[in-house]
XYZ file of C-alpha atoms in Angstrom:
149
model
C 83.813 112.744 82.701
C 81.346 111.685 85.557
C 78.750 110.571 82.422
C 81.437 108.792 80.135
C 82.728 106.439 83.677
C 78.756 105.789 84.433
C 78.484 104.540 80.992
C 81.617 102.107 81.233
C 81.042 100.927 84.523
C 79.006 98.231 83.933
C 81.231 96.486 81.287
C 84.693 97.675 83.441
C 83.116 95.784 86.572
C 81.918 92.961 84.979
C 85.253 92.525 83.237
C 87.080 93.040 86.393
C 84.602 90.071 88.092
C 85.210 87.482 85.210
C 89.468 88.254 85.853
C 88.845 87.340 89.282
C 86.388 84.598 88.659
C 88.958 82.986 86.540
C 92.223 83.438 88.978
C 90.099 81.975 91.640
C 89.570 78.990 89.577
C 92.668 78.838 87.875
C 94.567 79.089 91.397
C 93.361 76.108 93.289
C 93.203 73.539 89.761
C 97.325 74.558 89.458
C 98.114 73.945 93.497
C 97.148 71.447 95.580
C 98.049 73.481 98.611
C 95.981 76.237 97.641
C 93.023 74.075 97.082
C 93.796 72.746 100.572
C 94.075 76.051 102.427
C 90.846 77.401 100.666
C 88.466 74.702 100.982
C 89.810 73.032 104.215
C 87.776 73.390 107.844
C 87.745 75.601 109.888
C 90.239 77.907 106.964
C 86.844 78.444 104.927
C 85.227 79.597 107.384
C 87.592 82.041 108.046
C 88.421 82.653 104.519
C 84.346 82.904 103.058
C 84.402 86.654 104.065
C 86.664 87.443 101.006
C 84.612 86.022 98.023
C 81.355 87.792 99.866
C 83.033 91.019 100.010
C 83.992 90.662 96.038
C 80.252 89.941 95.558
C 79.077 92.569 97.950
C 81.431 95.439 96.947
C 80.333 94.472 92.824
C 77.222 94.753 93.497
C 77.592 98.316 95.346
C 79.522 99.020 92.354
C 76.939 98.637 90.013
C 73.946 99.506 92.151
C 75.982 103.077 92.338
C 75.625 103.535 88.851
C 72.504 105.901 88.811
C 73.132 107.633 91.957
C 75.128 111.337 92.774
C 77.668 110.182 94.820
C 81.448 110.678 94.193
C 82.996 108.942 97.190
C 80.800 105.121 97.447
C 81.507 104.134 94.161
C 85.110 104.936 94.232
C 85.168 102.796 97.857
C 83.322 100.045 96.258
C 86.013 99.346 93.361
C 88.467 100.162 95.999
C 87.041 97.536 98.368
C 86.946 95.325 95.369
C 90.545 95.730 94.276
C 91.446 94.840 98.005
C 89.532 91.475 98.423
C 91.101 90.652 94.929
C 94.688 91.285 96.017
C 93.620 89.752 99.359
C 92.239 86.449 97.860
C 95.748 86.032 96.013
C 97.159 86.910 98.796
C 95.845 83.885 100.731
C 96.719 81.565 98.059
C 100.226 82.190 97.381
C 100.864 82.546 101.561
C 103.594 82.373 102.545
C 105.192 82.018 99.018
C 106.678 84.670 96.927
C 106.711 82.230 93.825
C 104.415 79.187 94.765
C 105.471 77.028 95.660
C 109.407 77.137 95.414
C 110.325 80.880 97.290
C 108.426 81.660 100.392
C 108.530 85.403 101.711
C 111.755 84.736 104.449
C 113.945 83.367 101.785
C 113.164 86.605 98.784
C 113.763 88.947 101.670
C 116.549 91.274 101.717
C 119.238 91.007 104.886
C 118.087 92.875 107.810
C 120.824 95.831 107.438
C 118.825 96.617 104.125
C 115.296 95.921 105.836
C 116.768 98.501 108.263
C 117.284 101.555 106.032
C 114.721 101.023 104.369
C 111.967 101.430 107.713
C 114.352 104.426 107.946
C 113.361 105.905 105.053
C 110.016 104.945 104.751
C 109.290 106.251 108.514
C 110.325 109.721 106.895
C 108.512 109.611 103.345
C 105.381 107.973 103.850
C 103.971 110.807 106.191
C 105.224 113.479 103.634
C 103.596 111.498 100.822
C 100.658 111.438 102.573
C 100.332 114.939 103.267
C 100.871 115.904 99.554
C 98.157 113.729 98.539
C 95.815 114.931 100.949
C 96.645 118.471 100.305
C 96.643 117.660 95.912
C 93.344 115.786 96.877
C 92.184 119.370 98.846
C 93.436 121.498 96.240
C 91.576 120.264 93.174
C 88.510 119.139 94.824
C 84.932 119.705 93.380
C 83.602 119.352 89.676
C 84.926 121.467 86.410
C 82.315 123.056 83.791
C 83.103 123.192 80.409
C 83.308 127.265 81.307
C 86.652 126.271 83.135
C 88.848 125.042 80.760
C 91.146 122.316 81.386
C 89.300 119.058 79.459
């Protein structure tokens, strides 16, 4: 399974760059605002780290192809996932639906935003836990000998 992802990641990354090549584009031609928060001084300054990490973490990516290690290229396309969502993130701030619904009015009323910290306060460690312990459970490589493919 290694093998077969090795062979796609090349195309898989570089398909994943041209999506966020063209949302970057496509974001600050549609809105003005966006345009202004991204290109602005001193917000691209502050802002230039995200389109470096997309660069740095692809090219981790792919320079990972060749190599034995299980864990950097997973962090790499998870590092690159995360300055995507980030970058839209920035755009779209503070707005839910640019640029009509910001964040404050889509929220729910506090009573609701209240049982729902409740909740996740007592779910999110036990989800945790399971994944780590699924994650410990199955770790390591399968042969062909094993079954289970």
């Amino acid at each position: 399974m290694q093998q077969k992802m090795c062979s796609i990641l090349r195309p898989l990354t570089l398909l994943m760059l041209i999506t966020i090549i063209i949302i970057s584009i496509w974001t600050p031609v549609s809105q003005p605002a966006i345009t202004e928060r991204w290109f602005s001084l001193p917000n691209l300054f502050f802002f230039l780290p995200v389109p470096l990490l997309v660069l740095g973490s692809s090219w981790k990516l792919l320079a990972t192809k060749h190599t034995s290690s299980h864990s950097t290229p997973f962090l790499a396309a998870l590092l690159l996932v995360f300055m995507g969502f980030s970058g839209l993130g920035i755009s779209i701030w503070p707005n839910i639906i640019p640029p009509f619904i910001s964040y404050e009015e889509a929220a729910s009323p506090p009573q609701s935003l209240g049982f729902m910290l409740v909740g996740a306060l007592f779910i999110i460690p036990i989800i945790l836990v399971y994944t780590y312990w699924s994650y410990y459970v199955f770790r390591g490589k399968i042969t062909h000998e094993q079954g289970y493919h």
